[in-house]
mmCIF file of C-alpha atoms in Angstrom:
data_model
loop_
_atom_site.group_PDB
_atom_site.id
_atom_site.type_symbol
_atom_site.label_atom_id
_atom_site.label_comp_id
_atom_site.label_asym_id
_atom_site.label_seq_id
_atom_site.Cartn_x
_atom_site.Cartn_y
_atom_site.Cartn_z
ATOM 1 C CA UNK A 683 63.693 125.864 106.320
ATOM 2 C CA UNK A 684 64.698 122.570 104.716
ATOM 3 C CA UNK A 685 68.291 121.337 104.512
ATOM 4 C CA UNK A 686 70.171 118.374 103.103
ATOM 5 C CA UNK A 687 72.187 116.088 105.373
ATOM 6 C CA UNK A 688 74.908 114.208 103.499
ATOM 7 C CA UNK A 689 77.148 111.438 104.794
ATOM 8 C CA UNK A 690 80.270 111.392 102.644
ATOM 9 C CA UNK A 691 82.397 108.540 101.384
ATOM 10 C CA UNK A 692 79.964 106.569 99.187
ATOM 11 C CA UNK A 693 80.507 105.919 95.476
ATOM 12 C CA UNK A 694 77.622 106.478 93.093
ATOM 13 C CA UNK A 695 76.523 103.417 91.138
ATOM 14 C CA UNK A 696 73.515 102.589 88.958
ATOM 15 C CA UNK A 697 71.179 104.274 86.457
ATOM 16 C CA UNK A 698 69.437 107.652 86.660
ATOM 17 C CA UNK A 699 66.830 109.120 84.304
ATOM 18 C CA UNK A 700 67.479 112.703 83.225
ATOM 19 C CA UNK A 701 64.600 115.169 83.552
ATOM 20 C CA UNK A 702 63.407 117.739 81.029
ATOM 21 C CA UNK A 703 65.457 120.919 80.818
ATOM 22 C CA UNK A 704 64.235 123.771 82.994
ATOM 23 C CA UNK A 705 65.919 126.345 80.756
ATOM 24 C CA UNK A 706 64.066 124.961 77.729
ATOM 25 C CA UNK A 707 60.739 124.332 79.462
ATOM 26 C CA UNK A 708 60.275 127.899 80.750
ATOM 27 C CA UNK A 709 60.475 129.744 77.379
ATOM 28 C CA UNK A 710 58.482 126.982 75.678
ATOM 29 C CA UNK A 711 55.730 127.407 78.298
ATOM 30 C CA UNK A 712 55.724 131.144 77.498
ATOM 31 C CA UNK A 713 55.302 130.262 73.812
ATOM 32 C CA UNK A 714 51.797 129.037 74.682
ATOM 33 C CA UNK A 715 50.812 132.740 74.834
ATOM 34 C CA UNK A 716 51.371 133.006 71.073
ATOM 35 C CA UNK A 717 48.265 131.028 70.068
ATOM 36 C CA UNK A 718 44.643 130.604 71.071
ATOM 37 C CA UNK A 719 44.988 126.866 70.416
ATOM 38 C CA UNK A 720 46.197 124.231 72.877
ATOM 39 C CA UNK A 721 49.924 123.532 73.309
ATOM 40 C CA UNK A 722 50.567 120.089 74.780
ATOM 41 C CA UNK A 723 54.004 119.683 76.368
ATOM 42 C CA UNK A 724 55.663 116.511 77.632
ATOM 43 C CA UNK A 725 58.900 115.811 79.546
ATOM 44 C CA UNK A 726 58.238 118.819 81.797
ATOM 45 C CA UNK A 727 60.418 118.689 84.929
ATOM 46 C CA UNK A 728 58.817 118.754 88.376
ATOM 47 C CA UNK A 729 60.632 121.692 89.949
ATOM 48 C CA UNK A 730 59.921 125.021 91.613
ATOM 49 C CA UNK A 731 60.570 127.364 88.664
ATOM 50 C CA UNK A 732 58.218 125.379 86.418
ATOM 51 C CA UNK A 733 55.484 125.583 89.067
ATOM 52 C CA UNK A 734 56.065 129.336 89.383
ATOM 53 C CA UNK A 735 55.700 129.756 85.607
ATOM 54 C CA UNK A 736 52.449 127.750 85.712
ATOM 55 C CA UNK A 737 51.072 130.124 88.381
ATOM 56 C CA UNK A 738 52.148 133.177 86.383
ATOM 57 C CA UNK A 739 50.466 131.951 83.194
ATOM 58 C CA UNK A 740 47.321 131.001 85.116
ATOM 59 C CA UNK A 741 47.182 134.525 86.591
ATOM 60 C CA UNK A 742 47.079 135.822 83.020
ATOM 61 C CA UNK A 743 44.141 133.591 82.161
ATOM 62 C CA UNK A 744 45.921 130.637 80.556
ATOM 63 C CA UNK A 745 44.046 127.415 81.274
ATOM 64 C CA UNK A 746 46.446 124.637 82.242
ATOM 65 C CA UNK A 747 45.710 120.948 82.699
ATOM 66 C CA UNK A 748 48.683 119.130 84.243
ATOM 67 C CA UNK A 749 49.534 115.442 84.254
ATOM 68 C CA UNK A 750 52.633 113.365 84.997
ATOM 69 C CA UNK A 751 55.448 115.395 83.386
ATOM 70 C CA UNK A 752 52.879 116.726 80.897
ATOM 71 C CA UNK A 753 50.673 119.799 80.663
ATOM 72 C CA UNK A 754 48.260 121.329 78.171
ATOM 73 C CA UNK A 755 48.277 125.127 77.901
ATOM 74 C CA UNK A 756 45.356 127.027 76.385
ATOM 75 C CA UNK A 757 45.806 130.794 76.081
ATOM 76 C CA UNK A 758 42.517 131.371 74.257
ATOM 77 C CA UNK A 759 41.066 133.464 77.086
ATOM 78 C CA UNK A 760 44.033 135.524 78.347
ATOM 79 C CA UNK A 761 42.650 138.608 80.132
ATOM 80 C CA UNK A 762 45.613 139.995 82.104
ATOM 81 C CA UNK A 763 48.686 141.166 80.205
ATOM 82 C CA UNK A 764 50.936 141.543 83.230
ATOM 83 C CA UNK A 765 53.753 139.712 85.040
ATOM 84 C CA UNK A 766 53.746 141.066 88.624
ATOM 85 C CA UNK A 767 56.803 141.705 90.754
ATOM 86 C CA UNK A 768 56.066 138.924 93.253
ATOM 87 C CA UNK A 769 56.457 136.396 90.416
ATOM 88 C CA UNK A 770 59.370 137.981 88.550
ATOM 89 C CA UNK A 771 61.493 138.537 91.670
ATOM 90 C CA UNK A 772 61.692 134.775 92.331
ATOM 91 C CA UNK A 773 62.169 133.727 88.692
ATOM 92 C CA UNK A 774 63.899 136.003 86.217
ATOM 93 C CA UNK A 775 62.684 133.846 83.307
ATOM 94 C CA UNK A 776 59.293 135.545 83.771
ATOM 95 C CA UNK A 777 60.674 138.310 81.512
ATOM 96 C CA UNK A 778 60.032 135.819 78.683
ATOM 97 C CA UNK A 779 56.318 136.647 78.634
ATOM 98 C CA UNK A 780 57.153 140.152 77.350
ATOM 99 C CA UNK A 781 57.719 139.246 73.683
ATOM 100 C CA UNK A 782 54.783 136.831 73.303
ATOM 101 C CA UNK A 783 52.259 139.156 75.012
ATOM 102 C CA UNK A 784 53.362 142.182 72.994
ATOM 103 C CA UNK A 785 53.373 140.483 69.590
ATOM 104 C CA UNK A 786 50.004 138.731 70.027
ATOM 105 C CA UNK A 787 48.010 141.210 72.122
ATOM 106 C CA UNK A 788 49.778 144.510 71.368
ATOM 107 C CA UNK A 789 50.553 145.240 75.014
ATOM 108 C CA UNK A 790 52.518 143.870 77.970
ATOM 109 C CA UNK A 791 53.338 145.034 81.465
ATOM 110 C CA UNK A 792 56.201 143.117 83.051
ATOM 111 C CA UNK A 793 58.021 143.845 86.293
ATOM 112 C CA UNK A 794 61.719 144.600 86.123
ATOM 113 C CA UNK A 795 63.506 141.501 87.471
ATOM 114 C CA UNK A 796 65.596 143.195 90.155
ATOM 115 C CA UNK A 797 68.913 141.874 91.463
ATOM 116 C CA UNK A 798 70.503 138.514 90.789
ATOM 117 C CA UNK A 799 72.929 136.878 93.204
ATOM 118 C CA UNK A 800 75.365 135.666 90.542
ATOM 119 C CA UNK A 801 75.595 138.958 88.668
ATOM 120 C CA UNK A 802 74.005 141.404 86.274
ATOM 121 C CA UNK A 803 71.544 140.155 83.653
ATOM 122 C CA UNK A 804 70.421 143.385 81.940
ATOM 123 C CA UNK A 805 67.012 143.544 80.261
ATOM 124 C CA UNK A 806 67.984 146.501 78.081
ATOM 125 C CA UNK A 807 68.806 144.069 75.260
ATOM 126 C CA UNK A 808 65.159 142.916 75.266
ATOM 127 C CA UNK A 809 63.872 146.497 75.356
ATOM 128 C CA UNK A 810 66.155 147.803 72.575
ATOM 129 C CA UNK A 811 65.216 144.891 70.359
ATOM 130 C CA UNK A 812 61.479 145.404 70.806
ATOM 131 C CA UNK A 813 61.876 149.142 70.198
ATOM 132 C CA UNK A 814 63.685 148.354 66.947
ATOM 133 C CA UNK A 815 60.569 146.348 66.012
ATOM 134 C CA UNK A 816 58.388 149.412 66.583
ATOM 135 C CA UNK A 817 57.281 148.970 70.193
ATOM 136 C CA UNK A 818 56.664 151.969 72.428
ATOM 137 C CA UNK A 819 58.196 151.176 75.823
ATOM 138 C CA UNK A 820 58.100 153.085 79.096
ATOM 139 C CA UNK A 821 59.579 152.145 82.473
ATOM 140 C CA UNK A 822 57.114 153.179 85.188
ATOM 141 C CA UNK A 823 56.850 152.206 88.849
ATOM 142 C CA UNK A 824 59.322 149.341 88.358
ATOM 143 C CA UNK A 825 57.466 147.884 85.365
ATOM 144 C CA UNK A 826 58.216 147.636 81.650
ATOM 145 C CA UNK A 827 55.075 148.854 79.852
ATOM 146 C CA UNK A 828 55.209 148.017 76.139
ATOM 147 C CA UNK A 829 52.634 148.695 73.411
ATOM 148 C CA UNK A 830 52.539 148.157 69.657
ATOM 149 C CA UNK A 831 49.787 147.919 67.034
ATOM 150 C CA UNK A 832 51.787 145.222 65.257
ATOM 151 C CA UNK A 833 55.487 144.628 65.604
ATOM 152 C CA UNK A 834 57.555 145.092 62.446
ATOM 153 C CA UNK A 835 60.416 142.864 61.350
ATOM 154 C CA UNK A 836 63.848 144.351 61.986
ATOM 155 C CA UNK A 837 67.546 143.513 61.958
ATOM 156 C CA UNK A 838 68.753 143.344 65.548
ATOM 157 C CA UNK A 839 72.398 142.880 66.542
ATOM 158 C CA UNK A 840 72.978 142.009 70.197
ATOM 159 C CA UNK A 841 75.785 143.908 71.938
ATOM 160 C CA UNK A 842 76.206 140.882 74.222
ATOM 161 C CA UNK A 843 75.100 137.306 73.683
ATOM 162 C CA UNK A 844 71.856 136.873 75.639
ATOM 163 C CA UNK A 845 69.917 133.608 75.846
ATOM 164 C CA UNK A 846 66.682 135.129 77.167
ATOM 165 C CA UNK A 847 67.099 138.153 74.889
ATOM 166 C CA UNK A 848 67.367 135.858 71.865
ATOM 167 C CA UNK A 849 64.358 133.830 73.030
ATOM 168 C CA UNK A 850 62.165 136.870 73.754
ATOM 169 C CA UNK A 851 62.848 138.544 70.413
ATOM 170 C CA UNK A 852 62.498 135.271 68.493
ATOM 171 C CA UNK A 853 59.031 134.816 70.006
ATOM 172 C CA UNK A 854 58.197 138.462 69.266
ATOM 173 C CA UNK A 855 59.272 138.019 65.664
ATOM 174 C CA UNK A 856 57.107 135.000 64.825
ATOM 175 C CA UNK A 857 53.919 137.136 64.649
ATOM 176 C CA UNK A 858 55.582 140.376 63.493
ATOM 177 C CA UNK A 859 55.023 141.784 60.020
ATOM 178 C CA UNK A 860 57.976 141.017 57.772
ATOM 179 C CA UNK A 861 61.359 139.465 58.489
ATOM 180 C CA UNK A 862 63.311 139.717 61.747
ATOM 181 C CA UNK A 863 67.026 138.914 61.791
ATOM 182 C CA UNK A 864 68.847 138.344 65.095
ATOM 183 C CA UNK A 865 72.626 138.805 64.812
ATOM 184 C CA UNK A 866 75.086 137.643 67.506
ATOM 185 C CA UNK A 867 72.250 135.421 68.741
ATOM 186 C CA UNK A 868 72.666 132.833 71.516
ATOM 187 C CA UNK A 869 73.401 129.339 70.188
ATOM 188 C CA UNK A 870 72.383 127.295 73.247
ATOM 189 C CA UNK A 871 70.494 124.008 72.695
ATOM 190 C CA UNK A 872 67.609 125.461 74.721
ATOM 191 C CA UNK A 873 67.249 128.253 72.121
ATOM 192 C CA UNK A 874 67.099 125.579 69.400
ATOM 193 C CA UNK A 875 64.500 123.652 71.411
ATOM 194 C CA UNK A 876 62.296 126.757 71.638
ATOM 195 C CA UNK A 877 62.705 127.359 67.898
ATOM 196 C CA UNK A 878 61.726 123.748 67.134
ATOM 197 C CA UNK A 879 58.597 124.105 69.277
ATOM 198 C CA UNK A 880 57.665 127.376 67.537
ATOM 199 C CA UNK A 881 58.175 125.714 64.139
ATOM 200 C CA UNK A 882 55.861 122.893 65.259
ATOM 201 C CA UNK A 883 53.305 125.653 66.019
ATOM 202 C CA UNK A 884 53.594 127.053 62.490
ATOM 203 C CA UNK A 885 56.406 129.592 62.844
ATOM 204 C CA UNK A 886 58.982 130.085 60.086
ATOM 205 C CA UNK A 887 62.475 130.209 61.598
ATOM 206 C CA UNK A 888 65.885 129.550 60.071
ATOM 207 C CA UNK A 889 69.349 129.425 61.636
ATOM 208 C CA UNK A 890 68.565 128.486 65.252
ATOM 209 C CA UNK A 891 71.757 127.119 66.762
ATOM 210 C CA UNK A 892 73.890 129.598 64.801
ATOM 211 C CA UNK A 893 74.713 133.224 65.607
ATOM 212 C CA UNK A 894 72.217 134.453 62.980
ATOM 213 C CA UNK A 895 68.542 133.571 63.335
ATOM 214 C CA UNK A 896 66.014 134.650 60.700
ATOM 215 C CA UNK A 897 62.299 134.757 61.560
ATOM 216 C CA UNK A 898 59.665 135.186 58.848
ATOM 217 C CA UNK A 899 56.540 136.603 60.485
ATOM 218 C CA UNK A 900 53.206 134.805 60.055
ATOM 219 C CA UNK A 901 49.649 135.929 60.831
ATOM 220 C CA UNK A 902 48.910 133.252 63.443
ATOM 221 C CA UNK A 903 50.305 130.154 65.138
ATOM 222 C CA UNK A 904 48.390 126.951 65.919
ATOM 223 C CA UNK A 905 48.508 124.327 68.643
ATOM 224 C CA UNK A 906 51.070 121.532 68.753
ATOM 225 C CA UNK A 907 52.488 118.646 70.760
ATOM 226 C CA UNK A 908 56.105 118.973 71.828
ATOM 227 C CA UNK A 909 58.564 117.148 74.111
ATOM 228 C CA UNK A 910 61.029 119.307 76.080
ATOM 229 C CA UNK A 911 64.699 118.362 75.582
ATOM 230 C CA UNK A 912 66.695 116.599 78.352
ATOM 231 C CA UNK A 913 68.469 118.825 80.883
ATOM 232 C CA UNK A 914 72.145 119.056 79.922
ATOM 233 C CA UNK A 915 73.090 120.723 83.224
ATOM 234 C CA UNK A 916 71.432 118.015 85.314
ATOM 235 C CA UNK A 917 73.220 115.476 83.105
ATOM 236 C CA UNK A 918 76.558 117.184 83.679
ATOM 237 C CA UNK A 919 75.951 117.472 87.418
ATOM 238 C CA UNK A 920 75.355 113.726 87.813
ATOM 239 C CA UNK A 921 78.373 112.888 85.646
ATOM 240 C CA UNK A 922 80.635 115.126 87.744
ATOM 241 C CA UNK A 923 79.185 113.660 90.957
ATOM 242 C CA UNK A 924 80.044 110.175 89.714
ATOM 243 C CA UNK A 925 83.569 111.252 88.736
ATOM 244 C CA UNK A 926 84.191 112.968 92.080
ATOM 245 C CA UNK A 927 83.032 109.955 94.109
ATOM 246 C CA UNK A 928 84.930 107.433 91.969
ATOM 247 C CA UNK A 929 81.622 105.975 90.847
ATOM 248 C CA UNK A 930 80.105 104.268 87.834
ATOM 249 C CA UNK A 931 76.686 105.395 86.578
ATOM 250 C CA UNK A 932 74.580 105.511 83.423
ATOM 251 C CA UNK A 933 72.324 108.395 82.443
ATOM 252 C CA UNK A 934 69.176 107.502 80.508
ATOM 253 C CA UNK A 935 67.102 109.909 78.433
ATOM 254 C CA UNK A 936 70.151 112.165 77.952
ATOM 255 C CA UNK A 937 71.637 113.978 74.936
ATOM 256 C CA UNK A 938 75.399 113.719 74.581
ATOM 257 C CA UNK A 939 75.417 116.145 71.634
ATOM 258 C CA UNK A 940 74.622 119.022 74.034
ATOM 259 C CA UNK A 941 77.480 118.081 76.415
ATOM 260 C CA UNK A 942 80.601 118.038 74.227
ATOM 261 C CA UNK A 943 82.717 120.353 76.401
ATOM 262 C CA UNK A 944 81.615 118.711 79.656
ATOM 263 C CA UNK A 945 82.375 115.200 78.362
ATOM 264 C CA UNK A 946 85.757 116.323 77.010
ATOM 265 C CA UNK A 947 86.743 117.771 80.396
ATOM 266 C CA UNK A 948 85.595 114.620 82.226
ATOM 267 C CA UNK A 949 87.698 112.468 79.882
ATOM 268 C CA UNK A 950 90.625 114.810 80.567
ATOM 269 C CA UNK A 951 90.033 114.196 84.277
ATOM 270 C CA UNK A 952 90.428 110.458 83.691
ATOM 271 C CA UNK A 953 86.833 109.316 83.343
ATOM 272 C CA UNK A 954 85.863 106.526 80.961
ATOM 273 C CA UNK A 955 82.765 107.621 79.034
ATOM 274 C CA UNK A 956 80.606 105.675 76.603
ATOM 275 C CA UNK A 957 77.673 107.050 74.617
ATOM 276 C CA UNK A 958 74.951 104.798 73.238
ATOM 277 C CA UNK A 959 71.998 106.748 71.856
ATOM 278 C CA UNK A 960 70.245 108.392 74.827
ATOM 279 C CA UNK A 961 72.495 106.591 77.333
ATOM 280 C CA UNK A 962 75.726 108.088 78.695
ATOM 281 C CA UNK A 963 77.889 105.874 80.938
ATOM 282 C CA UNK A 964 80.789 107.084 83.070
ATOM 283 C CA UNK A 965 83.313 105.219 85.215
ATOM 284 C CA UNK A 966 86.076 106.756 87.316
ATOM 285 C CA UNK A 967 88.735 104.565 88.883
ATOM 286 C CA UNK A 968 90.564 106.432 91.632
ATOM 287 C CA UNK A 969 90.898 110.177 92.077
ATOM 288 C CA UNK A 970 90.144 112.442 89.128
ATOM 289 C CA UNK A 971 92.893 114.562 87.607
ATOM 290 C CA UNK A 972 92.593 118.347 87.967
ATOM 291 C CA UNK A 973 91.307 120.147 84.850
ATOM 292 C CA UNK A 974 91.482 123.802 83.827
ATOM 293 C CA UNK A 975 88.248 125.510 82.762
ATOM 294 C CA UNK A 976 87.203 128.753 81.103
ATOM 295 C CA UNK A 977 83.493 129.518 80.850
ATOM 296 C CA UNK A 978 82.063 131.167 77.725
ATOM 297 C CA UNK A 979 78.789 131.180 75.765
ATOM 298 C CA UNK A 980 77.738 127.938 74.059
ATOM 299 C CA UNK A 981 79.306 125.903 72.503
ATOM 300 C CA UNK A 982 82.156 126.669 74.932
ATOM 301 C CA UNK A 983 82.234 125.410 78.524
ATOM 302 C CA UNK A 984 78.967 126.327 80.324
ATOM 303 C CA UNK A 985 79.011 128.680 83.295
ATOM 304 C CA UNK A 986 76.264 126.524 84.819
ATOM 305 C CA UNK A 987 78.787 123.661 85.223
ATOM 306 C CA UNK A 988 81.641 125.718 86.665
ATOM 307 C CA UNK A 989 80.796 125.233 90.350
ATOM 308 C CA UNK A 990 80.337 121.459 90.023
ATOM 309 C CA UNK A 991 83.733 121.024 88.356
ATOM 310 C CA UNK A 992 85.327 123.200 91.033
ATOM 311 C CA UNK A 993 84.031 120.780 93.684
ATOM 312 C CA UNK A 994 85.613 117.890 91.749
ATOM 313 C CA UNK A 995 88.867 119.807 91.305
ATOM 314 C CA UNK A 996 88.990 120.349 95.074
ATOM 315 C CA UNK A 997 89.635 116.618 95.589
ATOM 316 C CA UNK A 998 91.502 115.982 92.307
ATOM 317 C CA UNK A 999 95.175 115.187 91.810
ATOM 318 C CA UNK A 1000 97.077 118.356 90.982
ATOM 319 C CA UNK A 1001 96.211 122.038 90.729
ATOM 320 C CA UNK A 1002 93.818 123.793 88.371
ATOM 321 C CA UNK A 1003 92.537 127.185 87.281
ATOM 322 C CA UNK A 1004 88.890 128.072 86.683
ATOM 323 C CA UNK A 1005 88.197 131.310 84.784
ATOM 324 C CA UNK A 1006 84.636 132.704 84.905
ATOM 325 C CA UNK A 1007 83.826 135.085 82.029
ATOM 326 C CA UNK A 1008 80.004 135.192 82.142
ATOM 327 C CA UNK A 1009 78.906 136.337 85.618
ATOM 328 C CA UNK A 1010 80.916 138.616 87.883
ATOM 329 C CA UNK A 1011 79.731 137.103 91.191
ATOM 330 C CA UNK A 1012 79.792 133.414 90.385
ATOM 331 C CA UNK A 1013 82.465 132.393 92.897
ATOM 332 C CA UNK A 1014 80.260 132.710 95.975
ATOM 333 C CA UNK A 1015 80.440 128.944 96.510
ATOM 334 C CA UNK A 1016 84.202 129.189 97.055
ATOM 335 C CA UNK A 1017 84.046 130.269 100.706
ATOM 336 C CA UNK A 1018 81.562 127.473 101.409
ATOM 337 C CA UNK A 1019 83.851 124.904 99.747
ATOM 338 C CA UNK A 1020 86.680 126.320 101.865
ATOM 339 C CA UNK A 1021 84.623 125.470 104.965
ATOM 340 C CA UNK A 1022 84.852 121.849 103.821
ATOM 341 C CA UNK A 1023 88.621 122.154 103.556
ATOM 342 C CA UNK A 1024 88.988 123.001 99.869
ATOM 343 C CA UNK A 1025 92.206 124.866 98.990
ATOM 344 C CA UNK A 1026 91.002 127.631 96.673
ATOM 345 C CA UNK A 1027 92.289 131.154 96.093
ATOM 346 C CA UNK A 1028 90.499 133.846 94.089
ATOM 347 C CA UNK A 1029 92.389 136.212 91.797
ATOM 348 C CA UNK A 1030 89.840 138.456 90.042
ATOM 349 C CA UNK A 1031 87.747 136.248 87.790
ATOM 350 C CA UNK A 1032 90.089 133.273 88.259
ATOM 351 C CA UNK A 1033 90.000 130.603 90.964
ATOM 352 C CA UNK A 1034 93.175 128.619 91.651
ATOM 353 C CA UNK A 1035 92.448 125.215 93.203
ATOM 354 C CA UNK A 1036 94.987 122.904 94.817
ATOM 355 C CA UNK A 1037 93.473 119.449 94.964
ATOM 356 C CA UNK A 1038 93.656 117.497 98.186
ATOM 357 C CA UNK A 1039 92.905 113.874 98.991
ATOM 358 C CA UNK A 1040 90.159 114.547 101.529
ATOM 359 C CA UNK A 1041 87.558 117.158 102.425
ATOM 360 C CA UNK A 1042 85.841 117.305 105.807
ATOM 361 C CA UNK A 1043 82.122 117.594 106.497
ATOM 362 C CA UNK A 1044 80.765 120.898 107.813
ATOM 363 C CA UNK A 1045 77.683 123.136 107.790
ATOM 364 C CA UNK A 1046 77.500 125.104 104.531
ATOM 365 C CA UNK A 1047 75.016 127.462 102.893
ATOM 366 C CA UNK A 1048 73.897 127.509 99.263
ATOM 367 C CA UNK A 1049 74.072 130.917 97.564
ATOM 368 C CA UNK A 1050 72.587 130.103 94.144
ATOM 369 C CA UNK A 1051 71.294 127.177 92.108
ATOM 370 C CA UNK A 1052 74.525 125.716 90.720
ATOM 371 C CA UNK A 1053 76.484 126.569 93.889
ATOM 372 C CA UNK A 1054 74.011 124.299 95.693
ATOM 373 C CA UNK A 1055 74.928 121.417 93.389
ATOM 374 C CA UNK A 1056 78.649 121.950 93.986
ATOM 375 C CA UNK A 1057 78.137 121.748 97.759
ATOM 376 C CA UNK A 1058 76.155 118.520 97.394
ATOM 377 C CA UNK A 1059 78.991 116.988 95.336
ATOM 378 C CA UNK A 1060 81.594 118.189 97.838
ATOM 379 C CA UNK A 1061 79.515 116.806 100.702
ATOM 380 C CA UNK A 1062 79.384 113.383 99.050
ATOM 381 C CA UNK A 1063 83.200 113.174 98.946
ATOM 382 C CA UNK A 1064 83.843 114.795 102.355
ATOM 383 C CA UNK A 1065 84.628 112.767 105.455
ATOM 384 C CA UNK A 1066 81.740 112.825 107.953
ATOM 385 C CA UNK A 1067 78.478 114.732 107.700
ATOM 386 C CA UNK A 1068 77.768 117.865 105.655
ATOM 387 C CA UNK A 1069 74.631 119.957 106.165
ATOM 388 C CA UNK A 1070 73.623 122.115 103.181
ATOM 389 C CA UNK A 1071 71.300 124.996 104.108
ATOM 390 C CA UNK A 1072 69.084 127.137 101.835
ATOM 391 C CA UNK A 1073 68.346 124.279 99.447
ATOM 392 C CA UNK A 1074 65.366 126.163 98.010
ATOM 393 C CA UNK A 1075 67.952 127.269 95.435
ATOM 394 C CA UNK A 1076 68.481 123.602 94.535
ATOM 395 C CA UNK A 1077 64.751 122.950 94.202
ATOM 396 C CA UNK A 1078 64.481 125.714 91.583
ATOM 397 C CA UNK A 1079 66.469 123.740 89.040
ATOM 398 C CA UNK A 1080 66.803 120.061 89.997
ATOM 399 C CA UNK A 1081 64.002 117.519 90.080
ATOM 400 C CA UNK A 1082 64.059 115.462 93.318
ATOM 401 C CA UNK A 1083 67.863 115.485 93.387
ATOM 402 C CA UNK A 1084 68.214 113.807 96.774
ATOM 403 C CA UNK A 1085 65.911 110.954 95.733
ATOM 404 C CA UNK A 1086 67.880 110.405 92.518
ATOM 405 C CA UNK A 1087 71.225 110.480 94.336
ATOM 406 C CA UNK A 1088 69.933 108.141 97.054
ATOM 407 C CA UNK A 1089 68.924 105.646 94.359
ATOM 408 C CA UNK A 1090 72.543 105.760 93.155
ATOM 409 C CA UNK A 1091 73.874 104.917 96.619
ATOM 410 C CA UNK A 1092 74.479 108.348 98.138
ATOM 411 C CA UNK A 1093 73.667 108.818 101.825
ATOM 412 C CA UNK A 1094 71.602 111.987 101.565
ATOM 413 C CA UNK A 1095 68.343 113.028 103.150
ATOM 414 C CA UNK A 1096 66.158 116.111 103.433
ATOM 415 C CA UNK A 1097 65.679 117.472 106.957
ATOM 416 C CA UNK A 1098 63.747 120.357 108.498
#
């Protein structure tokens, strides 16, 4: 099993290009199932989850020609309307084939996702929404089996804000008969990116980015060319890493308009930030100041940046509180940060962090994707060597992170 070995004490300096967003790329790849024409995508990130989605779509009969950060998807000869358990168990985003398969082919069989380390992500919101659109759905042998002659437009109000639920039902609605209205919809930039891709394919969608999305069903979609948006979580991770190490870096190919809360909190921590088009520059002189956080659905502070900020707060001046409102188990990185000397106490869904001047290197274990990033940041500011195990979590959502950090001056290498 591969690990990362990190020698702490080096400031990050230089430029780094931001990759395409995994959380936008995956649903957009699933959108290729909605047409028999070719969908050409660019700015695709080179990471494990994207490769898993490629294999899943190929199993269904989608022909895929891949290039350098590009791929052409042709779903004109799909012959298997199923997402098997061995795919879904490693990548919960595989549930996103359910809506496209059902609305175009009238049937889908998708494995239930199973457990998730950071907490519950129920699929009942997807199922209820599709049933409201006229689908007949049965759960059998661990699979969701859905059928429908043609989905009908419906008004669907989500009990809880769900990004994948919004994306699945938006894709289902584009080929449904009539108008579909999604109330209490997710507002994330990745949802908007999917909507923009669908519109480029001929869909009629209004309101993406607000809590009410209206989809006017059409008879068919066509092919398109589309560039996946930059990854706002990768952007935030590198910015926090620079702030924690007292560094000075510039992101290229980034989108500051998707990072308002993250940039505000970094400024509060003492960072100097400049935005120039697709370039975001950050400089931190000395230790950061501790900042309080409360996660909530977009446009509030993202849960996917909570762990990274906690690592920065561990070496910041002062004390801070981090409140997690999205996932019930998203403090699993705390005990690993404590192994590095972080002073953190958990009180329910709140972590209280007392910043200290120095952490100490140790062997730690990643428990989920963003926890992995927090341990890498902590390792870069710790004295001595830190070994991060189970980095397959990291490879699911970051493109060549150790190579990018090394180019910025970090002492980090992959070992067996």
